[in-house]
Structures are given as structure tokens and as C-alpha cells.
């Protein structure tokens, strides 16, 4: 080739490399061009190397900058749950014995204490998550369907935490912030993924809103991570990756609440999933926690007398007392076991726990240290490729029994709660973005909502039957 032309070509290429066109995409194109000219004999190997000198490192640096840009590490997803409930028969029509389900304000009648009936937005959540570098994963989740002081659909923080990944494989990580406390399979399972409408009282009463602020260490070997991912990818109703082993410290008063007694709760959980030669996946867990919990108190109707007194302890209403020695909190500790046979297609899920908690002795009108125990058993069957019109989805019928003999420490006055419920339901995932769930719910439990009308006792037990329907959007 003419030497003068070759020098002119090299000068032109060099000018293009040095005029600020520094994006990784442009650099890759330039590399391809130089290699093509070498293969055609237009440039020698030495001339090509001279032109690209230093460009390899620049390309790598640019790619790293782009990969670490926060805009390339932000992901979003979410879901909305709409509910409606119809009481069956005359249940709930007795003004002297109203029906209220503390976990779902749509359950009840005009005579119930809760004001929300008929249609209800139970959850409306947007999740912002991602990785920033190799050693930080973040997760932020607000809920836009919370309620406070009679106002519905207000925003409230659910999760805000970062996972500090000690190693790039994420075998060892430390989670700091407000997140779920690793206690109970169903507590850890997302509400968007759970079959039944609500979590069972026996385990959900352990941690208010399943969350608290603290620091937790999780250990998850790579083979266990792979099995967790397989469970999730197959749509088998997993609880998420909370480690094969997890332990940590947290405040103890529940989500969005400050510590009041300068006492940390301590929690630990060990779980082990395994897969048999037939492909069936199982998981077994044990967990426990210990700390001191300070319950809140308020006036409640205790004798049905319509002549309300202004005294704290006489007349129709009164406030339970707490001994001076227990003013900073009561012993709050539990141990629980979990077992899951994932639905392939038949599945079983069961949990039980025992412990000590603060609870109100209504006869003595005081809060004391009480014992509790309870759990549930659930059977399900997964039917894939269910076709209806132009949909090809999944049906999962289930039956669930739950029992609880204890107290709900997070409700006002830590009232006694006896639960013996049955649920028979069906979830239809007609598409990944839409799920419809309906269940018959036979309730035999205590009304934990404080604030009954004059002449009616608070915290009474009731028996009721309801048909509950939920439509969920995933996006």
C-alpha cells in the first residue's frame, strides 16, 4: 500500500480515537474496524497495535463506570390486593357479639367495630431493589394501603434495608435496616405468594407486621441458593432466601416503632431444604427468639354497663395495670418448628410454636407473663396448564386448619386470643400478572379490636362464616 495513504489512514483513525468519542459502544466498533483492516492487509499487526494502544484499558474502565451507574442497578416491581367479604347467614348481626377480624378490615357487618366493609384495598406495594457493586444489595418497599386514625390508603414503610455481601457469591451477608425477622416460614413468605388470605395468629403474633429494625447475619451456601432459586422459579410458594442459617438482633417492638426499653431481641433460625431422587423438594426449619416486650394499654369495656365512668378502673371501662417491676417489658420468648413438602403437585405445610408472652388477665385487670402455643396445618394441590378461554394458568386448591391458645402482645392491652379456624380455598393464577383467590373461612376466635360500643364487652369470642375473595395484580 502507498505509504502516504497508509499514514493518512492511521492519522484519521487516531483522530477519531482521541476526539472524545469514548463510549464503550464506540470503542468496540473501533476495535472491530482496526481488526478488519489488519485482516485485509491495509494495516500491519504492528500498526494496528499502535492505534489501539491503551484503548483496551479505557474500554474496561468505561464499562465498569456504566455497570456501576445507579440507573443501571435499579429494579421495580409490585402488587395490589383488592378484597371483598360476604358474611354467610346471620353471622355478625348480633350487636352484643360483633364480628371483627383484626388482620382484615373487610370482614364484618354494620354492627362491627371496624368501619371498613365491602371492598378494601388490602395491600398496594411498590418494591425498589437491586445491586450496587459486588458487595451491596438494597431493598425498599412502601405500602400505600395502610391505615391510621380512621384514614385508609396512606403510605407506610415496610422494608428499607441493605445486604452487605461479604463475598461475591453472597454466601455470607449482613442485612441492616427494617426487614422481616427470621421467625416462621409463613411470616417470611410474601403476602403476594401466600395461599390463604392471612397469616396464622399463632406465629404472626410473634413479630408485629413480621418486621423490625435490626441487623441479621445470613449464611447460604451456593448449592442451597440454587435450590431456593429452583423452588421459586417453579412457583412452589417459597418463603425467599433468608439463609440456611440466620441470626441477629432487633429492637423488638415491631415495624415502624422505636425501642422503649433498651433491650435487644435475639433471634436465630436454621432451615434445610433437600431434593429427593424423584424430584420432590422438602424443607424443615427450627427457630427461636428471646427478649423483653413492652405492651401498650388503653381503656376497654369490661362489664357491659352503659353508665361509663371517668375513672380508670371503675364503671364500664377500665385500663389494665402493669406491675412496676414489669414497666420496662415482659419476658417474650418462643421456639418454633416448620415443615414444608412443596406442591409437586401435592404439598403439605405445617408449623407450631410455644412460648412466653405478655398477656392480659381480664379477671385481675392486669397484664402478666403468660404462656402460649399454637400453629397450623395446610394441604394443597398444584394443577398447571389450566386453560380457560385464552388463558393458560395454574389452579391451587387448599385446606388449612389453625389453632392458637395465647395472647396477641402487639394489640392494645395484649388481649387473650383463642383461635380454632378452618379455611377452604382456591387460587387461580390465570396469568403471571393476575391472580384470583376465593375461600370459605369458618372463624372461631376472639375479637381483638378495642373500642366496642357501650353496653357490649370488648374481646369477646365469636363464631362466624365468611366468603372472602381477593384479586391480585402483579407488575
CSV table of C-alpha atoms in Angstrom, one decimal:
chain,number,residue,atom,x,y,z
A,1,UNK,CA,0.0,0.0,0.0
A,2,UNK,CA,1.1,3.6,-0.7
A,3,UNK,CA,3.0,4.7,2.4
A,4,UNK,CA,1.5,8.2,2.2
A,5,UNK,CA,-2.1,6.8,2.1
A,6,UNK,CA,-1.4,4.4,5.0
A,7,UNK,CA,-0.1,7.2,7.2
A,8,UNK,CA,-3.2,9.3,6.2
A,9,UNK,CA,-5.5,6.4,7.2
A,10,UNK,CA,-3.7,5.9,10.5
A,11,UNK,CA,-3.9,9.6,11.3
A,12,UNK,CA,-7.7,9.6,10.6
A,13,UNK,CA,-8.3,6.6,12.9
A,14,UNK,CA,-6.1,8.0,15.6
A,15,UNK,CA,-8.0,11.3,15.4
A,16,UNK,CA,-11.3,9.5,15.8
A,17,UNK,CA,-10.0,7.7,18.9
A,18,UNK,CA,-8.9,11.0,20.5
A,19,UNK,CA,-11.8,13.3,19.8
A,20,UNK,CA,-13.9,12.4,22.9
A,21,UNK,CA,-15.8,9.5,21.4
A,22,UNK,CA,-15.1,7.4,24.4
A,23,UNK,CA,-18.3,5.3,24.9
A,24,UNK,CA,-17.8,1.6,25.3
A,25,UNK,CA,-20.0,1.0,22.2
A,26,UNK,CA,-17.8,3.3,20.0
A,27,UNK,CA,-14.7,1.7,21.4
A,28,UNK,CA,-15.9,-1.8,20.5
A,29,UNK,CA,-16.7,-0.6,16.9
A,30,UNK,CA,-13.3,0.9,16.5
A,31,UNK,CA,-11.6,-2.3,17.6
A,32,UNK,CA,-13.7,-4.2,15.1
A,33,UNK,CA,-12.7,-1.8,12.3
A,34,UNK,CA,-9.0,-2.0,13.1
A,35,UNK,CA,-9.1,-5.8,13.2
A,36,UNK,CA,-10.9,-5.8,9.8
A,37,UNK,CA,-8.2,-3.5,8.3
A,38,UNK,CA,-5.5,-5.8,9.6
A,39,UNK,CA,-7.2,-8.9,8.1
A,40,UNK,CA,-7.5,-7.1,4.7
A,41,UNK,CA,-3.8,-6.2,4.8
A,42,UNK,CA,-4.5,-2.5,4.9
A,43,UNK,CA,-2.7,-2.3,8.2
A,44,UNK,CA,0.1,-4.4,9.7
A,45,UNK,CA,-0.2,-6.0,13.1
A,46,UNK,CA,2.3,-3.5,14.5
A,47,UNK,CA,0.3,-0.5,13.1
A,48,UNK,CA,-3.0,-1.9,14.5
A,49,UNK,CA,-1.4,-2.4,17.9
A,50,UNK,CA,-0.1,1.1,17.8
A,51,UNK,CA,-3.5,2.5,17.1
A,52,UNK,CA,-5.2,0.5,19.8
A,53,UNK,CA,-2.5,1.1,22.4
A,54,UNK,CA,-4.2,2.0,25.7
A,55,UNK,CA,-7.7,1.5,24.3
A,56,UNK,CA,-8.3,-1.9,25.9
A,57,UNK,CA,-8.0,-0.4,29.4
A,58,UNK,CA,-10.1,2.6,28.5
A,59,UNK,CA,-12.9,0.3,27.3
A,60,UNK,CA,-12.8,-1.8,30.5
A,61,UNK,CA,-12.9,1.4,32.7
A,62,UNK,CA,-15.8,2.8,30.7
A,63,UNK,CA,-17.7,-0.5,31.0
A,64,UNK,CA,-17.2,-0.6,34.8
A,65,UNK,CA,-18.4,3.0,35.1
A,66,UNK,CA,-21.6,2.2,33.2
A,67,UNK,CA,-22.2,-1.0,35.1
A,68,UNK,CA,-21.9,0.8,38.4
A,69,UNK,CA,-24.2,3.6,37.5
A,70,UNK,CA,-27.2,3.6,39.9
A,71,UNK,CA,-29.6,3.9,36.9
A,72,UNK,CA,-28.4,0.6,35.6
A,73,UNK,CA,-28.9,-1.1,39.0
A,74,UNK,CA,-32.5,-0.1,39.9
A,75,UNK,CA,-35.3,-2.6,39.5
A,76,UNK,CA,-39.0,-2.1,40.3
A,77,UNK,CA,-41.9,-4.5,40.8
A,78,UNK,CA,-45.1,-4.5,42.9
A,79,UNK,CA,-48.5,-5.9,43.5
A,80,UNK,CA,-52.0,-4.7,44.6
A,81,UNK,CA,-54.6,-6.8,46.5
A,82,UNK,CA,-58.3,-6.0,46.4
A,83,UNK,CA,-60.6,-7.8,48.7
A,84,UNK,CA,-64.4,-8.2,49.4
A,85,UNK,CA,-66.1,-10.3,52.1
A,86,UNK,CA,-69.6,-11.6,52.4
A,87,UNK,CA,-70.8,-12.9,55.8
A,88,UNK,CA,-72.7,-16.2,55.4
A,89,UNK,CA,-76.1,-16.5,57.1
A,90,UNK,CA,-76.8,-14.1,60.1
A,91,UNK,CA,-73.2,-14.2,61.5
A,92,UNK,CA,-72.2,-10.8,62.7
A,93,UNK,CA,-75.7,-9.4,63.0
A,94,UNK,CA,-75.8,-9.7,66.8
A,95,UNK,CA,-74.9,-6.2,68.2
A,96,UNK,CA,-74.0,-7.8,71.5
A,97,UNK,CA,-71.4,-10.1,69.9
A,98,UNK,CA,-69.9,-8.3,66.8
A,99,UNK,CA,-67.5,-9.9,64.3
A,100,UNK,CA,-64.1,-8.3,63.6
A,101,UNK,CA,-61.1,-9.9,62.1
A,102,UNK,CA,-58.1,-7.8,63.3
A,103,UNK,CA,-56.0,-8.8,60.3
A,104,UNK,CA,-58.6,-7.8,57.6
A,105,UNK,CA,-60.9,-4.8,58.0
A,106,UNK,CA,-63.2,-6.1,55.2
A,107,UNK,CA,-64.5,-8.8,57.5
A,108,UNK,CA,-67.6,-7.9,59.4
A,109,UNK,CA,-71.0,-6.2,59.3
A,110,UNK,CA,-72.6,-2.8,60.1
A,111,UNK,CA,-72.5,-3.7,63.7
A,112,UNK,CA,-68.8,-4.5,63.8
A,113,UNK,CA,-66.3,-2.2,65.4
A,114,UNK,CA,-64.1,-1.8,62.4
A,115,UNK,CA,-65.6,0.7,59.9
A,116,UNK,CA,-64.3,-0.8,56.7
A,117,UNK,CA,-66.6,-3.2,55.0
A,118,UNK,CA,-67.3,-4.4,51.4
A,119,UNK,CA,-64.4,-3.6,49.0
A,120,UNK,CA,-61.0,-3.0,50.5
A,121,UNK,CA,-57.5,-2.4,49.1
A,122,UNK,CA,-55.6,-4.7,51.5
A,123,UNK,CA,-52.1,-4.0,50.1
A,124,UNK,CA,-50.6,-1.7,47.4
A,125,UNK,CA,-46.9,-2.1,47.3
A,126,UNK,CA,-44.0,-1.0,45.1
A,127,UNK,CA,-40.6,-2.6,45.6
A,128,UNK,CA,-37.4,-0.9,44.6
A,129,UNK,CA,-34.4,-3.2,44.6
A,130,UNK,CA,-31.1,-4.0,43.0
A,131,UNK,CA,-27.3,-4.4,43.5
A,132,UNK,CA,-24.8,-1.6,43.7
A,133,UNK,CA,-21.4,-3.1,43.1
A,134,UNK,CA,-20.5,-6.6,44.2
A,135,UNK,CA,-21.0,-6.0,47.9
A,136,UNK,CA,-24.3,-4.2,48.4
A,137,UNK,CA,-27.9,-5.3,47.6
A,138,UNK,CA,-30.7,-2.9,48.6
A,139,UNK,CA,-34.5,-3.3,49.0
A,140,UNK,CA,-37.1,-0.6,49.7
A,141,UNK,CA,-40.8,-1.4,50.0
A,142,UNK,CA,-43.5,1.1,50.9
A,143,UNK,CA,-47.2,0.1,51.3
A,144,UNK,CA,-49.8,2.6,50.0
A,145,UNK,CA,-52.8,0.8,51.6
A,146,UNK,CA,-52.0,1.2,55.3
A,147,UNK,CA,-54.5,2.9,57.7
A,148,UNK,CA,-54.1,5.2,60.6
A,149,UNK,CA,-56.7,7.1,62.7
A,150,UNK,CA,-59.6,6.1,60.5
A,151,UNK,CA,-57.9,7.1,57.3
A,152,UNK,CA,-57.2,4.4,54.7
A,153,UNK,CA,-54.7,4.1,51.8
A,154,UNK,CA,-51.9,6.1,53.4
A,155,UNK,CA,-48.2,5.3,52.7
A,156,UNK,CA,-46.2,3.5,55.3
A,157,UNK,CA,-42.7,2.0,55.1
A,158,UNK,CA,-42.5,-1.8,55.2
A,159,UNK,CA,-38.9,-2.6,54.3
A,160,UNK,CA,-35.8,-0.5,53.9
A,161,UNK,CA,-32.5,-2.4,54.2
A,162,UNK,CA,-29.2,-3.2,52.6
A,163,UNK,CA,-27.5,-6.6,52.4
A,164,UNK,CA,-23.7,-6.2,52.8
A,165,UNK,CA,-22.4,-9.2,50.8
A,166,UNK,CA,-19.1,-10.3,52.5
A,167,UNK,CA,-18.3,-12.4,49.4
A,168,UNK,CA,-19.3,-12.0,45.8
A,169,UNK,CA,-21.2,-15.4,45.9
A,170,UNK,CA,-23.4,-14.0,48.6
A,171,UNK,CA,-22.8,-17.0,50.9
A,172,UNK,CA,-22.2,-14.6,53.8
A,173,UNK,CA,-24.2,-11.4,54.1
A,174,UNK,CA,-25.3,-9.0,56.8
A,175,UNK,CA,-28.7,-7.3,56.5
A,176,UNK,CA,-29.1,-3.9,58.2
A,177,UNK,CA,-32.3,-1.9,58.4
A,178,UNK,CA,-36.0,-2.6,58.7
A,179,UNK,CA,-36.8,-6.1,57.4
A,180,UNK,CA,-38.6,-9.3,58.2
A,181,UNK,CA,-37.4,-11.1,61.3
A,182,UNK,CA,-36.4,-14.6,60.5
A,183,UNK,CA,-39.0,-16.4,62.5
A,184,UNK,CA,-41.5,-18.8,60.9
A,185,UNK,CA,-41.9,-19.9,57.3
A,186,UNK,CA,-45.3,-18.2,56.7
A,187,UNK,CA,-44.1,-15.0,58.3
A,188,UNK,CA,-41.2,-14.8,55.9
A,189,UNK,CA,-43.4,-15.8,52.9
A,190,UNK,CA,-44.5,-12.8,50.9
A,191,UNK,CA,-48.2,-11.9,51.1
A,192,UNK,CA,-48.2,-11.9,47.3
A,193,UNK,CA,-47.1,-15.5,47.4
A,194,UNK,CA,-49.2,-16.9,50.3
A,195,UNK,CA,-52.2,-19.1,49.5
A,196,UNK,CA,-54.5,-18.2,52.5
A,197,UNK,CA,-55.8,-14.6,52.9
A,198,UNK,CA,-53.9,-14.0,56.2
A,199,UNK,CA,-51.1,-15.4,58.3
A,200,UNK,CA,-52.0,-17.5,61.2
A,201,UNK,CA,-52.3,-15.8,64.6
A,202,UNK,CA,-50.1,-18.4,66.4
A,203,UNK,CA,-46.9,-17.3,64.6
A,204,UNK,CA,-47.8,-13.9,63.2
A,205,UNK,CA,-48.3,-12.7,66.8
A,206,UNK,CA,-44.6,-13.2,67.4
A,207,UNK,CA,-43.5,-10.1,65.4
A,208,UNK,CA,-45.8,-7.2,64.7
A,209,UNK,CA,-46.0,-6.8,60.9
A,210,UNK,CA,-43.4,-9.6,60.6
A,211,UNK,CA,-40.7,-6.8,60.6
A,212,UNK,CA,-38.4,-4.8,62.9
A,213,UNK,CA,-35.3,-2.8,62.7
A,214,UNK,CA,-32.0,-4.6,63.4
A,215,UNK,CA,-29.0,-6.4,62.0
A,216,UNK,CA,-29.1,-10.0,60.8
A,217,UNK,CA,-26.4,-12.4,59.5
A,218,UNK,CA,-27.4,-14.9,56.8
A,219,UNK,CA,-25.4,-17.9,55.7
A,220,UNK,CA,-26.5,-19.6,52.4
A,221,UNK,CA,-24.1,-22.0,50.6
A,222,UNK,CA,-24.2,-21.8,46.8
A,223,UNK,CA,-25.9,-25.2,46.5
A,224,UNK,CA,-28.7,-24.0,48.8
A,225,UNK,CA,-29.0,-20.8,46.9
A,226,UNK,CA,-29.5,-22.8,43.7
A,227,UNK,CA,-32.2,-24.9,45.3
A,228,UNK,CA,-34.0,-21.9,46.7
A,229,UNK,CA,-34.0,-20.4,43.2
A,230,UNK,CA,-35.4,-23.6,41.7
A,231,UNK,CA,-38.2,-23.6,44.3
A,232,UNK,CA,-39.1,-20.0,43.4
A,233,UNK,CA,-38.7,-20.5,39.6
A,234,UNK,CA,-41.1,-23.4,39.7
A,235,UNK,CA,-43.8,-21.3,41.5
A,236,UNK,CA,-43.8,-23.6,44.6
A,237,UNK,CA,-44.7,-20.9,47.1
A,238,UNK,CA,-41.3,-20.4,48.7
A,239,UNK,CA,-40.6,-18.0,51.6
A,240,UNK,CA,-37.5,-16.4,50.0
A,241,UNK,CA,-33.8,-16.6,50.8
A,242,UNK,CA,-33.4,-16.0,54.5
A,243,UNK,CA,-30.3,-18.2,54.7
A,244,UNK,CA,-29.8,-21.8,55.6
A,245,UNK,CA,-28.8,-20.2,58.9
A,246,UNK,CA,-29.7,-16.8,60.2
A,247,UNK,CA,-29.2,-14.9,63.4
A,248,UNK,CA,-29.5,-11.3,64.6
A,249,UNK,CA,-30.5,-8.5,67.0
A,250,UNK,CA,-33.6,-6.3,66.6
A,251,UNK,CA,-35.5,-3.7,68.6
A,252,UNK,CA,-38.4,-6.0,69.5
A,253,UNK,CA,-41.4,-3.6,69.3
A,254,UNK,CA,-42.3,-4.2,65.7
A,255,UNK,CA,-42.2,-2.4,62.4
A,256,UNK,CA,-42.0,1.4,62.4
A,257,UNK,CA,-41.8,1.5,66.2
A,258,UNK,CA,-38.9,2.7,68.4
A,259,UNK,CA,-37.4,0.6,71.1
A,260,UNK,CA,-38.8,1.5,74.5
A,261,UNK,CA,-36.7,-0.5,77.0
A,262,UNK,CA,-33.1,-0.5,75.8
A,263,UNK,CA,-33.3,-4.3,75.3
A,264,UNK,CA,-32.5,-6.2,72.1
A,265,UNK,CA,-34.4,-9.2,71.0
A,266,UNK,CA,-32.2,-12.0,69.8
A,267,UNK,CA,-33.3,-14.4,67.1
A,268,UNK,CA,-31.9,-17.5,65.3
A,269,UNK,CA,-33.2,-19.7,62.6
A,270,UNK,CA,-31.9,-22.8,60.8
A,271,UNK,CA,-33.6,-24.3,57.8
A,272,UNK,CA,-32.6,-27.1,55.4
A,273,UNK,CA,-34.2,-27.8,52.0
A,274,UNK,CA,-33.5,-31.0,50.2
A,275,UNK,CA,-34.5,-32.7,46.9
A,276,UNK,CA,-35.1,-36.5,46.6
A,277,UNK,CA,-34.2,-38.6,43.5
A,278,UNK,CA,-37.9,-38.3,42.4
A,279,UNK,CA,-37.6,-34.6,42.3
A,280,UNK,CA,-39.7,-33.9,45.3
A,281,UNK,CA,-38.4,-30.9,47.4
A,282,UNK,CA,-38.8,-30.7,51.2
A,283,UNK,CA,-37.7,-28.1,53.8
A,284,UNK,CA,-37.5,-28.3,57.6
A,285,UNK,CA,-36.8,-25.4,60.0
A,286,UNK,CA,-36.3,-24.6,63.6
A,287,UNK,CA,-36.3,-21.1,65.0
A,288,UNK,CA,-36.4,-19.2,68.3
A,289,UNK,CA,-36.1,-15.7,69.8
A,290,UNK,CA,-35.8,-14.1,73.2
A,291,UNK,CA,-36.3,-10.5,74.6
A,292,UNK,CA,-38.4,-8.2,76.7
A,293,UNK,CA,-41.6,-6.7,75.2
A,294,UNK,CA,-43.5,-3.6,76.5
A,295,UNK,CA,-47.2,-3.8,75.6
A,296,UNK,CA,-49.4,-0.7,75.2
A,297,UNK,CA,-52.5,-0.2,77.3
A,298,UNK,CA,-55.9,1.6,76.9
A,299,UNK,CA,-59.4,1.7,78.2
A,300,UNK,CA,-61.6,-1.2,77.3
A,301,UNK,CA,-65.3,-2.1,78.1
A,302,UNK,CA,-65.3,-4.9,80.7
A,303,UNK,CA,-68.7,-5.2,82.3
A,304,UNK,CA,-71.3,-4.1,79.7
A,305,UNK,CA,-72.6,-1.3,81.9
A,306,UNK,CA,-73.8,1.6,79.8
A,307,UNK,CA,-73.0,4.2,82.5
A,308,UNK,CA,-69.4,4.9,81.6
A,309,UNK,CA,-67.3,6.2,84.4
A,310,UNK,CA,-64.3,8.6,84.0
A,311,UNK,CA,-62.3,6.5,86.5
A,312,UNK,CA,-59.6,4.3,85.0
A,313,UNK,CA,-60.7,1.2,87.0
A,314,UNK,CA,-64.4,1.6,87.7
A,315,UNK,CA,-67.7,1.7,85.8
A,316,UNK,CA,-68.0,0.4,82.2
A,317,UNK,CA,-64.4,0.9,81.1
A,318,UNK,CA,-61.0,0.4,82.7
A,319,UNK,CA,-57.3,0.2,81.8
A,320,UNK,CA,-55.3,-2.8,82.8
A,321,UNK,CA,-52.4,-2.3,85.2
A,322,UNK,CA,-48.7,-3.3,84.9
A,323,UNK,CA,-46.5,-4.0,87.9
A,324,UNK,CA,-43.7,-1.6,88.4
A,325,UNK,CA,-41.2,-4.4,88.0
A,326,UNK,CA,-42.6,-5.1,84.5
A,327,UNK,CA,-42.9,-1.5,83.4
A,328,UNK,CA,-39.9,-1.9,81.0
A,329,UNK,CA,-41.2,-5.1,79.5
A,330,UNK,CA,-42.2,-8.7,80.0
A,331,UNK,CA,-40.3,-11.9,79.0
A,332,UNK,CA,-41.0,-12.5,75.4
A,333,UNK,CA,-39.6,-15.8,74.0
A,334,UNK,CA,-40.6,-18.6,71.6
A,335,UNK,CA,-39.4,-21.6,69.8
A,336,UNK,CA,-41.0,-23.0,66.7
A,337,UNK,CA,-40.7,-25.7,64.1
A,338,UNK,CA,-41.7,-25.7,60.4
A,339,UNK,CA,-42.0,-28.4,57.7
A,340,UNK,CA,-42.8,-27.9,54.0
A,341,UNK,CA,-43.4,-30.5,51.3
A,342,UNK,CA,-43.6,-28.3,48.3
A,343,UNK,CA,-46.6,-28.9,46.0
A,344,UNK,CA,-45.4,-31.1,43.2
A,345,UNK,CA,-48.3,-31.5,42.7
A,346,UNK,CA,-49.4,-32.4,46.2
A,347,UNK,CA,-48.0,-30.4,49.1
A,348,UNK,CA,-48.1,-30.0,52.9
A,349,UNK,CA,-47.1,-27.1,55.1
A,350,UNK,CA,-47.2,-27.1,58.9
A,351,UNK,CA,-45.7,-25.0,61.7
A,352,UNK,CA,-46.1,-24.9,65.5
A,353,UNK,CA,-44.6,-22.8,68.2
A,354,UNK,CA,-44.5,-22.5,72.0
A,355,UNK,CA,-43.5,-19.6,74.3
A,356,UNK,CA,-44.0,-17.0,76.9
A,357,UNK,CA,-45.5,-13.6,76.2
A,358,UNK,CA,-47.2,-10.6,78.0
A,359,UNK,CA,-51.0,-11.1,78.2
A,360,UNK,CA,-54.0,-9.6,79.9
A,361,UNK,CA,-55.7,-11.3,82.8
A,362,UNK,CA,-59.1,-9.8,82.5
A,363,UNK,CA,-60.3,-11.1,85.8
A,364,UNK,CA,-57.4,-9.4,87.6
A,365,UNK,CA,-57.3,-6.4,85.2
A,366,UNK,CA,-53.6,-6.6,84.8
A,367,UNK,CA,-51.0,-7.7,82.2
A,368,UNK,CA,-48.8,-10.6,83.3
A,369,UNK,CA,-46.4,-13.1,81.9
A,370,UNK,CA,-48.4,-15.8,80.1
A,371,UNK,CA,-47.7,-19.0,78.1
A,372,UNK,CA,-48.9,-19.7,74.6
A,373,UNK,CA,-48.8,-22.4,71.9
A,374,UNK,CA,-50.3,-22.9,68.5
A,375,UNK,CA,-49.8,-23.4,64.8
A,376,UNK,CA,-51.4,-24.7,61.6
A,377,UNK,CA,-51.5,-27.5,59.0
A,378,UNK,CA,-52.2,-26.8,55.3
A,379,UNK,CA,-52.6,-29.2,52.4
A,380,UNK,CA,-52.6,-28.1,48.7
A,381,UNK,CA,-52.6,-29.4,45.2
A,382,UNK,CA,-51.0,-27.6,42.2
A,383,UNK,CA,-52.6,-28.0,38.8
A,384,UNK,CA,-50.6,-26.5,36.0
A,385,UNK,CA,-51.7,-25.7,32.4
A,386,UNK,CA,-55.3,-25.0,33.4
A,387,UNK,CA,-56.8,-23.5,30.3
A,388,UNK,CA,-59.9,-21.2,30.2
A,389,UNK,CA,-60.7,-19.2,27.1
A,390,UNK,CA,-57.3,-17.7,26.1
A,391,UNK,CA,-55.6,-18.2,29.5
A,392,UNK,CA,-53.2,-21.0,30.5
A,393,UNK,CA,-52.7,-20.7,34.2
A,394,UNK,CA,-52.4,-22.6,37.5
A,395,UNK,CA,-55.0,-23.8,40.0
A,396,UNK,CA,-54.1,-24.5,43.6
A,397,UNK,CA,-56.9,-25.7,45.9
A,398,UNK,CA,-56.1,-25.8,49.6
A,399,UNK,CA,-57.4,-26.6,53.0
A,400,UNK,CA,-56.0,-25.1,56.2
A,401,UNK,CA,-56.6,-25.5,59.9
A,402,UNK,CA,-55.1,-23.2,62.5
A,403,UNK,CA,-55.1,-23.2,66.3
A,404,UNK,CA,-53.9,-20.7,68.9
A,405,UNK,CA,-54.1,-20.6,72.6
A,406,UNK,CA,-52.4,-17.5,73.7
A,407,UNK,CA,-52.3,-13.7,73.6
A,408,UNK,CA,-51.6,-11.0,71.0
A,409,UNK,CA,-49.0,-8.9,72.6
A,410,UNK,CA,-48.9,-6.2,69.9
A,411,UNK,CA,-52.6,-5.4,70.2
A,412,UNK,CA,-53.8,-2.8,72.8
A,413,UNK,CA,-53.8,-4.5,76.2
A,414,UNK,CA,-52.3,-7.7,74.9
A,415,UNK,CA,-55.7,-9.5,74.9
A,416,UNK,CA,-56.3,-13.2,75.2
A,417,UNK,CA,-56.9,-14.9,71.9
A,418,UNK,CA,-58.3,-18.4,71.3
A,419,UNK,CA,-58.4,-19.4,67.6
A,420,UNK,CA,-59.8,-22.6,66.0
A,421,UNK,CA,-60.3,-21.7,62.3
A,422,UNK,CA,-60.8,-23.7,59.1
A,423,UNK,CA,-60.2,-22.4,55.6
A,424,UNK,CA,-61.1,-24.0,52.3
A,425,UNK,CA,-59.9,-22.1,49.2
A,426,UNK,CA,-58.8,-21.9,45.6
A,427,UNK,CA,-56.2,-19.8,44.0
A,428,UNK,CA,-56.3,-19.3,40.2
A,429,UNK,CA,-53.2,-17.8,38.6
A,430,UNK,CA,-54.8,-17.1,35.2
A,431,UNK,CA,-51.6,-15.3,34.2
A,432,UNK,CA,-48.4,-14.2,35.8
A,433,UNK,CA,-49.8,-10.7,36.2
A,434,UNK,CA,-53.3,-11.6,37.6
A,435,UNK,CA,-54.4,-13.9,40.4
A,436,UNK,CA,-57.9,-14.6,41.8
A,437,UNK,CA,-58.4,-16.3,45.1
A,438,UNK,CA,-61.6,-17.3,46.9
A,439,UNK,CA,-62.0,-19.0,50.2
A,440,UNK,CA,-64.6,-20.1,52.7
A,441,UNK,CA,-63.5,-19.2,56.2
A,442,UNK,CA,-65.0,-20.7,59.4
A,443,UNK,CA,-63.9,-18.5,62.3
A,444,UNK,CA,-64.0,-19.3,66.0
A,445,UNK,CA,-61.8,-16.7,67.7
A,446,UNK,CA,-61.7,-13.7,69.9
A,447,UNK,CA,-62.4,-10.2,68.7
A,448,UNK,CA,-59.2,-8.3,69.4
A,449,UNK,CA,-60.4,-4.9,68.2
A,450,UNK,CA,-60.7,-2.5,71.2
A,451,UNK,CA,-63.4,0.1,71.3
A,452,UNK,CA,-66.8,-1.7,71.4
A,453,UNK,CA,-70.0,0.2,71.8
A,454,UNK,CA,-71.3,1.0,75.3
A,455,UNK,CA,-73.2,-2.0,76.8
A,456,UNK,CA,-71.0,-4.5,75.0
A,457,UNK,CA,-67.9,-6.3,76.2
A,458,UNK,CA,-64.6,-6.0,74.5
A,459,UNK,CA,-62.5,-9.0,73.5
A,460,UNK,CA,-65.4,-11.5,73.3
A,461,UNK,CA,-65.2,-14.7,71.4
A,462,UNK,CA,-67.3,-15.2,68.2
A,463,UNK,CA,-68.1,-17.9,65.7
A,464,UNK,CA,-68.8,-16.8,62.1
A,465,UNK,CA,-68.6,-18.0,58.5
A,466,UNK,CA,-67.5,-15.8,55.6
A,467,UNK,CA,-66.9,-16.0,51.9
A,468,UNK,CA,-63.7,-14.0,51.0
A,469,UNK,CA,-62.5,-13.0,47.6
A,470,UNK,CA,-59.2,-11.4,46.5
A,471,UNK,CA,-58.0,-10.1,43.1
A,472,UNK,CA,-54.2,-9.5,43.0
A,473,UNK,CA,-52.3,-7.6,40.3
A,474,UNK,CA,-48.6,-8.3,39.8
A,475,UNK,CA,-46.5,-5.9,37.8
